[in-house]
Structures are given as structure tokens and as C-alpha cells.
XYZ file of C-alpha atoms in Angstrom:
301
model
C 25.752 53.268 42.026
C 28.896 51.285 42.737
C 28.682 49.416 46.248
C 31.957 50.191 47.024
C 31.434 53.930 46.619
C 30.092 56.125 49.481
C 29.044 59.711 49.038
C 29.937 62.421 51.639
C 26.285 63.549 51.827
C 23.196 61.613 51.654
C 21.336 61.811 48.357
C 18.352 63.009 50.175
C 19.787 66.380 50.813
C 20.094 67.031 46.958
C 16.691 68.623 46.318
C 15.925 70.816 49.340
C 18.946 73.544 49.583
C 19.372 77.040 48.472
C 22.670 77.954 46.812
C 24.528 80.904 47.111
C 27.536 81.903 44.801
C 30.163 84.147 46.835
C 32.066 85.147 43.677
C 30.722 88.466 43.095
C 31.571 88.620 39.253
C 28.538 90.452 38.146
C 28.507 93.355 40.551
C 32.461 93.557 40.715
C 32.631 93.652 36.891
C 30.086 96.182 36.549
C 31.852 98.427 38.963
C 35.233 98.013 37.168
C 33.589 98.889 33.839
C 32.040 101.925 35.103
C 35.081 103.127 37.217
C 37.940 102.572 34.677
C 38.604 104.874 31.918
C 38.560 103.320 28.262
C 42.292 103.233 28.102
C 42.457 101.561 31.707
C 39.963 98.930 30.466
C 42.247 98.296 27.420
C 45.226 97.880 29.964
C 43.122 95.660 32.136
C 42.710 93.298 28.950
C 46.277 92.754 29.008
C 46.635 91.855 32.685
C 46.560 88.277 34.190
C 42.876 88.750 34.339
C 41.970 90.449 31.087
C 40.792 87.236 29.456
C 38.108 86.823 32.372
C 36.886 90.421 31.712
C 33.440 89.029 30.552
C 33.200 86.226 32.803
C 29.855 87.593 34.054
C 28.321 86.351 30.932
C 28.444 83.020 32.465
C 25.302 82.642 34.662
C 26.159 80.582 37.656
C 24.065 77.386 37.998
C 23.556 76.332 41.364
C 21.592 73.342 40.315
C 24.672 71.938 38.558
C 27.355 72.966 40.901
C 25.090 71.721 43.920
C 24.185 68.579 42.262
C 27.889 67.480 41.538
C 29.341 68.620 44.899
C 26.611 66.532 46.611
C 28.014 63.386 44.749
C 31.362 63.997 46.209
C 33.125 60.680 47.238
C 33.550 59.976 51.121
C 36.529 58.740 52.896
C 39.274 60.923 51.491
C 41.772 62.937 53.487
C 41.829 66.332 51.976
C 45.375 67.063 52.758
C 46.766 64.002 51.000
C 44.572 64.702 47.757
C 45.708 66.349 44.561
C 41.936 66.668 43.749
C 38.378 66.065 44.782
C 36.396 62.879 43.457
C 32.754 62.727 42.575
C 30.649 59.948 41.564
C 28.755 60.765 38.324
C 26.750 57.631 37.177
C 28.924 54.760 37.236
C 32.061 56.737 36.917
C 34.356 58.647 39.503
C 35.731 61.953 38.133
C 38.448 64.131 39.763
C 38.594 67.742 39.843
C 42.343 68.652 40.052
C 44.599 71.907 40.233
C 45.761 71.099 36.756
C 42.033 71.072 35.537
C 41.574 74.432 37.353
C 44.438 75.856 35.499
C 43.329 74.586 31.888
C 39.816 76.042 32.722
C 40.870 79.384 34.081
C 43.976 80.337 32.333
C 45.408 81.314 35.566
C 48.803 80.452 37.007
C 49.161 78.556 40.336
C 52.119 77.303 42.633
C 53.525 77.830 46.055
C 52.783 81.350 47.416
C 55.561 83.334 49.092
C 55.380 86.353 51.157
C 55.917 89.611 49.299
C 57.950 92.236 50.801
C 57.272 95.989 50.781
C 60.711 97.025 50.909
C 62.826 98.381 53.722
C 59.686 99.500 55.437
C 56.623 97.362 56.535
C 54.485 99.998 55.679
C 52.044 99.426 52.582
C 51.345 102.567 50.633
C 47.985 101.769 49.357
C 46.892 100.635 52.917
C 48.188 103.829 54.532
C 46.560 106.226 51.831
C 43.044 104.518 51.431
C 42.282 102.488 54.792
C 42.020 103.168 58.367
C 42.143 99.629 59.893
C 44.936 97.385 59.949
C 42.688 94.544 58.790
C 40.950 95.476 55.469
C 37.799 93.584 54.432
C 36.431 93.128 50.866
C 33.711 95.894 51.808
C 36.562 98.424 52.651
C 38.301 97.585 49.622
C 35.151 98.034 47.377
C 34.605 101.306 49.102
C 38.122 102.568 48.433
C 38.117 101.640 44.873
C 34.934 103.265 44.119
C 36.037 106.503 45.757
C 39.479 106.666 44.583
C 40.359 109.345 42.254
C 43.952 108.954 41.655
C 44.239 107.281 38.092
C 47.174 104.883 38.707
C 45.730 103.622 42.131
C 42.281 103.185 40.413
C 43.831 100.696 38.198
C 45.861 98.968 40.833
C 42.827 98.689 43.312
C 40.761 97.237 40.377
C 43.254 94.440 40.030
C 43.169 93.569 43.511
C 39.298 94.101 43.794
C 39.057 91.533 41.009
C 41.295 89.092 42.658
C 39.629 89.038 46.049
C 35.758 89.490 45.044
C 35.735 87.508 41.628
C 38.494 85.054 41.791
C 38.949 84.314 45.518
C 35.049 84.736 46.089
C 35.298 86.166 49.673
C 32.394 87.003 51.935
C 32.582 90.704 51.850
C 33.033 90.965 55.624
C 36.335 89.037 55.405
C 39.776 90.614 55.293
C 41.612 90.732 52.017
C 45.258 89.306 51.395
C 47.457 92.494 52.264
C 50.103 90.922 50.044
C 48.158 91.964 47.063
C 48.365 95.780 47.902
C 52.052 95.288 48.023
C 52.447 93.146 44.986
C 50.137 95.417 42.595
C 52.796 98.268 42.903
C 54.884 96.256 40.428
C 52.407 95.511 37.808
C 54.862 93.036 35.937
C 55.298 91.307 39.202
C 51.516 91.099 39.758
C 50.576 89.898 36.343
C 53.269 86.824 36.571
C 52.499 86.034 40.267
C 51.145 82.591 40.825
C 47.503 82.440 42.011
C 46.984 81.542 45.524
C 43.287 80.498 44.596
C 44.527 78.104 42.011
C 47.193 76.558 44.161
C 44.406 75.662 46.731
C 41.949 74.266 44.079
C 41.501 70.619 44.063
C 43.455 70.097 46.986
C 41.853 71.709 50.141
C 38.892 73.226 48.495
C 36.373 72.213 45.551
C 35.043 75.861 44.404
C 36.804 77.494 47.153
C 34.572 76.170 50.132
C 31.380 74.605 49.989
C 29.552 75.292 53.266
C 26.511 73.845 54.310
C 24.276 76.320 56.524
C 21.846 74.785 58.900
C 18.551 76.539 59.044
C 17.928 78.427 62.103
C 21.507 78.220 63.170
C 23.041 81.785 63.948
C 25.938 83.124 62.081
C 28.951 84.973 63.631
C 26.822 88.366 63.230
C 23.909 86.932 65.246
C 21.711 86.461 62.408
C 19.509 83.253 61.621
C 20.689 81.302 58.475
C 18.623 80.252 56.030
C 19.074 76.327 54.922
C 21.448 76.194 52.037
C 24.799 75.995 50.737
C 27.338 78.838 50.228
C 30.121 78.261 47.381
C 33.176 80.403 47.793
C 36.260 80.773 45.526
C 36.093 80.843 41.665
C 32.907 78.829 41.324
C 32.780 79.187 37.621
C 35.764 77.142 37.089
C 34.117 74.301 38.494
C 31.012 74.678 36.663
C 32.870 75.044 33.451
C 34.780 71.724 34.571
C 31.278 70.048 34.505
C 30.417 71.402 31.110
C 33.717 69.928 29.669
C 33.205 66.667 31.433
C 29.764 66.267 30.318
C 29.453 68.093 26.901
C 26.104 66.704 26.406
C 24.497 69.104 28.729
C 24.352 71.318 25.598
C 21.789 68.885 24.224
C 19.465 70.173 27.022
C 20.176 73.794 25.942
C 21.884 74.273 29.514
C 25.130 75.702 27.852
C 26.536 75.921 24.534
C 30.243 76.351 22.888
C 30.816 79.871 21.612
C 34.661 79.619 20.861
C 35.709 75.916 20.207
C 39.071 77.043 19.622
C 39.714 79.140 22.785
C 42.895 77.935 24.898
C 41.392 78.431 28.142
C 38.161 76.084 28.648
C 36.438 78.871 30.383
C 36.259 81.102 27.195
C 34.548 78.377 25.100
C 31.303 78.156 26.977
C 28.401 80.269 27.668
C 25.295 79.463 29.782
C 21.956 79.721 27.903
C 18.490 81.173 29.505
C 17.386 77.606 30.238
C 17.233 76.793 33.987
C 18.653 73.295 34.661
C 16.335 71.109 36.502
C 17.569 68.653 39.074
C 15.447 65.853 38.196
C 16.651 66.148 34.546
C 20.237 66.429 35.615
C 20.274 63.216 37.774
C 18.214 61.090 35.141
C 20.519 62.122 32.084
C 23.845 62.891 33.703
C 24.495 62.705 37.744
C 22.599 59.195 38.470
C 22.599 57.852 34.668
C 24.372 54.641 33.819
C 24.887 55.703 30.260
C 26.929 58.831 30.550
C 29.937 59.200 28.462
C 32.304 61.648 29.678
C 34.959 63.796 27.778
C 38.670 63.381 28.665
C 39.098 66.380 30.818
C 39.781 65.215 34.408
C 40.718 61.815 35.886
C 37.802 59.108 35.453
C 37.597 55.907 36.956
C 34.941 53.319 36.044
C 32.924 51.619 39.125
C 32.756 47.911 38.251
């Protein structure tokens, strides 16, 4: 490690934590496939999220994501960053908003307030929800019990945006702007993605949160030691694959479509479970890693 590079977290923490992925891709996509008709699924494929409909085929790797996040470079003011930097071997790599965009194929930019028209009333909120603040749990319940064809599809888009892309805890409130915006499907599909705007600036994979063992959460329940990763964690994982394509040599991942425009469609995970010892020896702490061109790389002298 370069003597002038300090990590945010001590390396001793790298091997003892449980990792939780808050992007609910598997359960949410299963619900969407079961709820939507064949015609609606075809329509969903043409939406801004359509190319991500099979994202659940990528298995989240807590070992890889956790191993890289623990090598985040210290001494950076998050508000002043265009991305977050990580020390991998002798190199410092930066995960930026541009990387997020190239990997996911999602748009991002400044988020503006969406007007619901002359009235402040939001039709979908009034029809399907009781409380003014709508949690992700309430959104899921409304989507599953909805019987009106047009609204099923609209709620499916919002459901995917909140539980898969934004990767929120289910007890947190959704962005009500989405319920207004989805009434105009053309506007929704061209809307600049809020999650993408935040990536690489104030968040790594949304949020990486360390849970202290025994400490109680806001619901009074004792936490287990570990980390929770919010946001679209798959984007960060695919960034690591693109950055270190030699991971395929250990059979942790494989390229299935080298011509795909969005990087996230190029890769699939395998059944091999990554081992932290091998990840460190071959990649994270190796002095011989050669990185791909994606991302900003600085050599440590």
C-alpha cells in the first residue's frame, strides 16, 4: 500500500462483517412477473427500466462489494467529489456518476419537482393509500392488490424504481413525485434518474452503513454486526467486474454479451462463492493487478 494513502476503515474489519443488500431485485421482479400480464411485461421491456428486467440473474456478491468498500480512500470531502476513490493494490480507482450511467444505462441529472397540475392531489395516492407518507411496504401491498390494468403497470414502474433501483429499506417512505410523474409514461421514461444523480457524489452504492453489534435500531431491535448497502448495488459490483475483468479467471463472473451497450448486461455471476482471502491476494492487496480502462485510475508511487 502507498504510504501516502489512508483508508477510511482499518483493514482488520475486512473479514468479520455480515453484508446485507437492500436492493430487493429478486423478490420485486418475481412479483412484477407474476402480477403483470404478458402484454404489460412487453410494455415494461420498452420502458426506461426494461433492459434491467433480468437483473435478478446477477447474484449480489457481498464479499466483492464489501471488500472494495472497505478500501475506500480517507480524507475526502464527499460534497466536493465527483466520485469516490478506492485503493486496490497499488492503484486508486474512482467510481463516478459517469461510470454509474455507463454501467446501468439509466439517465441521471438534476432532479426537479413534478407538478400534479392545478390541484396538489395525487390520484394514485388518493386511490390506493391511506397515509400521507407512503412506505415501500405500503407501495408493495398496493401494487399486489391492485386490479385496474393501467394502474397495475404504473405502480409496477414506481415499485421497481423504489425497491430495485433506489434500494430503500421497506419501512422508508417513497418519493411521491414518482406517483405524479408515472401518470405521463413518456415523461416518466425520459425522467433523469435521481439515484444516478447521487451515485459517486454522496453515495457509493446508495449508502454503505455499518451496524454495530448490540446497538438498537429505530424500532428498538438489537442489530447484528455487519453492513447494509442501499441503492442499486449491482452497478457498483459490475463496475468492479469491468475494472478487474480477471475476476472471471477465478470463475466469480463471466461475460455473456460482450457487445451489450450497458455494461450491466454484459455480465453474469457464477455459482462460485468469492473468498475474501483470494480476493485480497489476487486483486485488492495485490501489487500486480492490471485494471481495465473504466473509471479513473491513479498509480501509487
